[in-house]
XYZ file of C-alpha atoms in Angstrom:
369
model
C -14.115 28.523 1.723
C -14.485 29.635 5.161
C -17.091 31.568 6.449
C -16.721 33.352 9.701
C -20.531 33.942 11.771
C -19.383 33.868 15.342
C -19.468 37.569 17.047
C -18.351 36.372 19.971
C -14.818 35.550 18.636
C -12.202 35.295 21.465
C -9.157 37.070 21.072
C -5.958 34.389 20.719
C -2.268 35.167 20.007
C -1.960 30.868 18.256
C -3.152 32.596 15.006
C -1.109 29.983 12.387
C -1.294 26.292 12.819
C 0.102 23.243 10.929
C -2.346 20.274 10.432
C -0.410 16.562 9.334
C -1.447 13.324 8.859
C 0.683 10.700 9.309
C 0.877 6.207 9.271
C -1.793 4.557 8.097
C -4.728 6.376 6.363
C -8.491 5.898 8.579
C -11.664 6.788 8.389
C -12.457 10.223 9.941
C -9.198 12.209 9.216
C -11.216 14.960 7.396
C -13.986 15.644 9.445
C -10.919 16.449 11.911
C -9.057 18.621 9.556
C -12.610 19.699 8.828
C -13.543 20.563 12.538
C -10.870 21.961 13.786
C -10.177 24.548 10.488
C -13.942 25.888 10.942
C -13.729 26.152 14.977
C -10.425 27.680 14.566
C -11.567 30.364 12.154
C -14.999 30.860 13.680
C -13.981 30.497 17.231
C -10.558 32.203 17.105
C -9.810 33.438 13.750
C -6.511 31.336 13.565
C -4.848 29.946 10.489
C -3.985 26.805 9.227
C -1.279 25.132 7.070
C -1.612 22.384 5.480
C 1.711 20.030 5.674
C 1.337 17.564 3.180
C 2.549 13.195 3.379
C 3.326 13.982 6.826
C 6.217 14.646 9.040
C 8.125 13.806 5.393
C 6.590 17.016 4.643
C 7.119 18.682 7.866
C 10.490 18.662 7.434
C 11.033 19.547 3.868
C 8.430 22.670 3.880
C 5.803 21.154 1.797
C 3.187 23.046 3.182
C -0.084 24.716 1.197
C -2.486 27.224 3.187
C -5.795 25.717 3.197
C -7.876 28.429 3.146
C -9.653 27.703 0.156
C -10.004 23.994 0.663
C -13.551 23.020 0.098
C -14.840 22.054 3.630
C -18.111 20.764 2.835
C -17.494 18.036 0.996
C -14.458 16.822 3.467
C -17.009 15.576 6.279
C -17.892 12.373 4.297
C -14.318 11.815 2.691
C -12.467 8.599 3.510
C -8.106 8.744 3.698
C -6.512 12.710 4.442
C -6.640 15.068 1.957
C -2.935 15.680 3.373
C -1.498 13.051 2.345
C 0.608 10.970 4.015
C 3.244 9.201 5.227
C 5.355 6.783 7.610
C 8.511 9.316 8.228
C 9.523 9.214 11.805
C 12.334 11.921 12.152
C 14.108 10.526 15.500
C 14.540 7.197 13.757
C 17.789 6.838 13.201
C 17.996 10.308 12.348
C 20.350 11.722 9.203
C 21.484 15.367 6.947
C 18.979 15.655 4.320
C 21.361 15.146 0.736
C 20.437 18.719 -0.953
C 20.136 21.030 3.459
C 22.436 19.086 5.322
C 20.163 19.415 7.599
C 19.112 17.167 10.123
C 15.315 16.625 9.988
C 14.843 18.652 13.560
C 16.680 21.096 11.747
C 14.124 21.106 8.426
C 11.394 21.116 11.380
C 12.824 24.242 12.757
C 12.958 26.109 9.261
C 9.453 24.803 8.223
C 8.046 26.581 11.557
C 9.673 29.716 10.707
C 8.824 30.168 7.239
C 5.300 29.642 7.233
C 5.108 31.220 10.763
C 3.525 28.197 12.772
C 2.947 28.984 16.120
C 1.599 25.381 16.421
C 1.019 22.048 14.846
C -1.533 19.765 15.207
C -0.714 15.710 14.637
C -3.580 13.408 13.581
C -2.630 9.875 14.108
C -2.136 6.556 15.861
C 0.632 5.466 18.110
C 4.168 6.454 15.991
C 2.550 9.454 14.666
C 1.741 10.686 19.046
C 5.484 9.462 19.792
C 6.563 11.425 17.304
C 4.546 14.548 17.972
C 5.953 14.395 21.959
C 9.427 13.920 21.253
C 8.069 16.984 19.271
C 7.113 18.923 22.533
C 10.257 17.740 24.431
C 12.807 19.935 21.625
C 10.054 23.346 22.491
C 7.357 22.931 19.456
C 3.985 23.766 20.421
C 2.270 20.664 19.186
C -1.279 18.681 19.820
C -1.822 15.129 19.202
C -5.268 13.451 17.443
C -6.211 10.114 18.233
C -6.921 8.665 14.677
C -6.366 4.638 14.462
C -8.419 1.474 13.579
C -6.642 -0.460 16.061
C -8.289 1.803 18.861
C -5.022 0.859 20.695
C -4.075 4.310 21.804
C -3.125 4.498 25.301
C -4.953 7.354 27.372
C -8.164 7.614 25.378
C -11.364 5.407 25.301
C -12.069 5.214 21.684
C -9.961 6.568 17.888
C -12.134 7.598 15.221
C -11.891 5.322 12.620
C -12.046 2.324 14.635
C -16.519 2.357 14.816
C -15.975 2.005 10.721
C -13.713 -0.846 10.663
C -15.192 -2.790 12.458
C -18.831 -2.351 10.194
C -16.040 -3.279 7.145
C -14.576 -6.383 8.819
C -18.370 -7.888 10.592
C -19.224 -7.018 6.663
C -16.626 -9.360 5.572
C -17.304 -12.188 8.081
C -20.935 -12.207 7.475
C -20.622 -11.820 4.277
C -18.194 -14.722 3.907
C -20.587 -16.870 5.997
C -22.400 -17.822 3.147
C -19.616 -19.127 1.285
C -18.490 -21.100 4.101
C -22.232 -22.595 4.472
C -22.764 -23.520 1.103
C -19.740 -25.503 0.740
C -19.437 -26.802 4.824
C -16.368 -25.116 5.098
C -13.706 -23.647 7.623
C -13.314 -19.727 6.584
C -10.070 -18.387 8.558
C -10.627 -14.679 8.017
C -7.774 -12.670 8.496
C -8.984 -8.916 10.698
C -6.118 -5.879 10.901
C -4.248 -5.737 14.022
C -0.561 -6.030 14.180
C -0.257 -5.728 18.124
C -3.278 -5.431 19.376
C -6.666 -7.542 18.683
C -9.685 -5.103 19.568
C -10.747 -4.805 16.085
C -10.908 -8.466 15.655
C -12.385 -8.921 18.989
C -15.687 -6.401 17.956
C -15.667 -7.380 14.848
C -15.709 -10.878 15.591
C -18.251 -10.709 18.638
C -20.402 -8.601 15.473
C -20.121 -11.079 12.921
C -20.985 -14.007 14.861
C -17.366 -15.975 14.872
C -16.964 -18.686 15.945
C -13.615 -18.327 17.196
C -11.401 -15.515 17.176
C -7.716 -15.670 17.887
C -5.873 -12.342 19.016
C -1.927 -11.147 19.758
C -2.595 -11.049 23.101
C -3.859 -14.479 23.510
C -1.438 -16.951 22.531
C -3.184 -20.173 20.747
C -2.555 -23.639 20.687
C -3.695 -25.513 17.622
C -4.419 -28.628 19.133
C -7.260 -27.260 21.461
C -8.665 -25.236 18.605
C -8.534 -27.706 16.480
C -10.372 -29.801 19.213
C -13.537 -27.261 19.037
C -13.818 -26.938 15.354
C -13.761 -30.980 15.223
C -16.228 -30.713 18.105
C -18.679 -28.614 16.554
C -18.819 -30.388 13.743
C -19.300 -33.452 15.435
C -22.533 -31.405 17.037
C -23.836 -31.017 13.801
C -22.549 -27.611 12.618
C -21.538 -27.848 9.246
C -19.050 -24.925 8.981
C -17.061 -22.517 11.133
C -16.281 -19.147 11.046
C -12.281 -18.021 12.681
C -11.521 -14.347 13.255
C -7.899 -13.941 13.043
C -6.416 -10.971 13.979
C -3.086 -10.515 11.489
C -0.945 -10.444 14.554
C -2.209 -13.770 16.015
C 0.698 -15.905 17.504
C 0.734 -19.562 18.543
C 2.496 -20.838 21.824
C 6.011 -21.339 20.932
C 6.135 -17.640 19.172
C 5.276 -15.873 22.496
C 7.908 -17.563 24.165
C 10.449 -16.028 21.146
C 12.379 -12.611 22.245
C 11.117 -9.445 19.909
C 14.003 -10.180 17.839
C 13.317 -13.118 17.054
C 9.728 -12.866 16.567
C 10.306 -10.515 14.107
C 13.183 -12.229 12.224
C 10.603 -15.099 11.711
C 7.964 -13.202 11.157
C 9.784 -11.781 8.269
C 10.538 -15.390 6.848
C 6.920 -16.235 6.624
C 5.802 -16.499 3.092
C 1.549 -15.644 3.636
C 0.512 -14.332 6.215
C -0.424 -15.421 9.897
C -4.390 -16.436 8.935
C -3.232 -18.728 5.899
C -0.755 -20.291 8.765
C -3.838 -21.275 10.816
C -5.729 -22.909 7.831
C -3.340 -25.014 6.991
C -2.511 -26.311 10.764
C -5.997 -26.225 11.174
C -7.173 -28.512 8.398
C -3.998 -30.480 9.143
C -5.273 -30.877 12.752
C -9.271 -31.960 12.122
C -9.095 -32.863 8.471
C -11.435 -30.646 7.589
C -11.445 -28.541 3.997
C -10.222 -24.537 5.505
C -10.135 -21.866 3.557
C -8.131 -18.314 4.373
C -9.900 -14.503 3.412
C -8.067 -11.518 4.114
C -10.176 -8.166 4.223
C -6.700 -6.394 4.297
C -6.573 -2.704 3.416
C -10.949 -2.160 2.775
C -11.062 -2.224 6.505
C -9.804 1.039 7.003
C -10.098 2.583 3.118
C -13.773 4.326 2.660
C -15.923 6.891 3.403
C -16.212 6.869 7.352
C -19.524 6.101 9.320
C -22.040 8.727 10.828
C -20.480 7.984 14.289
C -16.548 8.586 13.157
C -18.031 11.468 11.537
C -19.291 12.551 14.422
C -16.162 11.963 17.100
C -13.818 13.187 14.614
C -15.980 16.379 14.220
C -16.322 16.286 18.391
C -12.652 15.752 18.776
C -11.330 18.395 15.784
C -13.639 20.499 17.514
C -11.690 20.502 20.971
C -8.675 20.466 19.498
C -9.069 24.045 18.493
C -10.007 24.879 21.882
C -6.742 23.212 22.977
C -4.604 25.337 21.163
C -6.329 28.660 22.321
C -6.271 27.786 26.018
C -2.052 26.650 24.848
C -2.442 22.729 26.074
C 0.236 21.692 24.272
C 2.423 18.838 24.873
C -1.456 16.868 25.003
C -3.868 14.413 23.394
C -6.858 15.525 22.562
C -9.035 12.355 23.991
C -12.236 10.640 24.708
C -12.625 9.802 28.579
C -16.232 8.825 29.936
C -17.666 10.337 26.200
C -16.222 14.174 27.909
C -13.218 15.103 25.877
C -10.146 15.434 28.175
C -6.016 16.771 27.713
C -3.847 12.941 27.869
C -0.650 14.012 28.287
C 1.113 12.835 24.779
C 4.683 11.565 27.395
C 2.191 8.702 28.262
C 0.682 7.978 25.130
C 4.380 7.610 23.948
C 6.023 4.270 23.287
C 2.831 2.883 24.158
C -0.070 0.234 23.590
C -3.007 -0.328 25.024
C -3.547 -3.917 24.635
C -6.940 -6.075 25.340
C -6.473 -7.388 29.126
C -7.932 -10.978 30.600
C -10.710 -9.324 32.775
C -11.881 -7.048 29.594
C -15.600 -6.996 30.010
C -15.899 -7.568 26.049
C -13.915 -10.681 25.972
C -15.571 -11.866 28.999
C -18.157 -11.672 27.103
C -17.202 -13.670 24.110
C -15.649 -16.344 26.464
C -19.623 -16.528 27.991
C -20.807 -16.744 24.487
C -18.756 -19.261 24.196
C -16.213 -18.685 21.428
C -12.769 -20.143 21.350
C -9.866 -18.492 21.830
C -7.837 -21.373 20.995
C -6.174 -21.121 24.496
């Protein structure tokens, strides 16, 4: 239930707000939703409408009043109480079979039916790209940065990232005991299709010997030489943190279309290929472990709860101040507004001079290049 205690409640004509979560789930979503709702109610007397299953629910009008939700239990729970989907209203739009309406028209009907003054979209690159397109269509929209990949342009941090680092690091540490016991090379696959922030950070924290990233094409011969040198130096095992989007030198030369086709033809994920190639190159027993959805499941860490709470509360202020068309971003620890137009279609990749990447190189970690 909502509890209003702010005697200095501010007048505001942005009264009814829709909230949706879209794309992959990530720790901290419920904490952000909770913070947005409580701040909006207590400070501005706003009302909130939950949109089920992302943009799919927005198109279909699958919404509900959020007044009676148990906000106390939400702060530390994982996943999203609103549900999610990967529906993108502007990608190959077709009329609905029942209503005959195009997605944007369906969204207009939802805004009208529930008397929405604005919409808050919690998600990653795809979600905020769609939010930007909705803003261009005339909708009052604000975006929140959620993703374990930490790859949203215009913000230093995304909630979900730190929790995923914790999980991936724990996985690397657990696998180390098996690698040491069996004198094996272990290739551990970390999430990250387009960028390697999670692989880089968890790889460093988990004391990986080599890290393979989408930003740095690897040469299997150089990687093999590095692993063999470790063996000859007396190290009986090695750990490789491999981003799921890691690619070799030949793949780096392919066009985007050719690369996508090549990946679709693979029967197993890239870590299995790396393990097979590395074993052939070195003659050392090599195994694979894929951490998978464990990295974005479960409850958020205290850090992500605090970050999501800070961002969610700031989103209510953005709504009251009518800062539409913006992402609630974090820069240097401060909340700032980043235009969704700068976020749309962009990805924050690791650059060659990134301090953490340089630190890893200084530590002697191999990147296969």
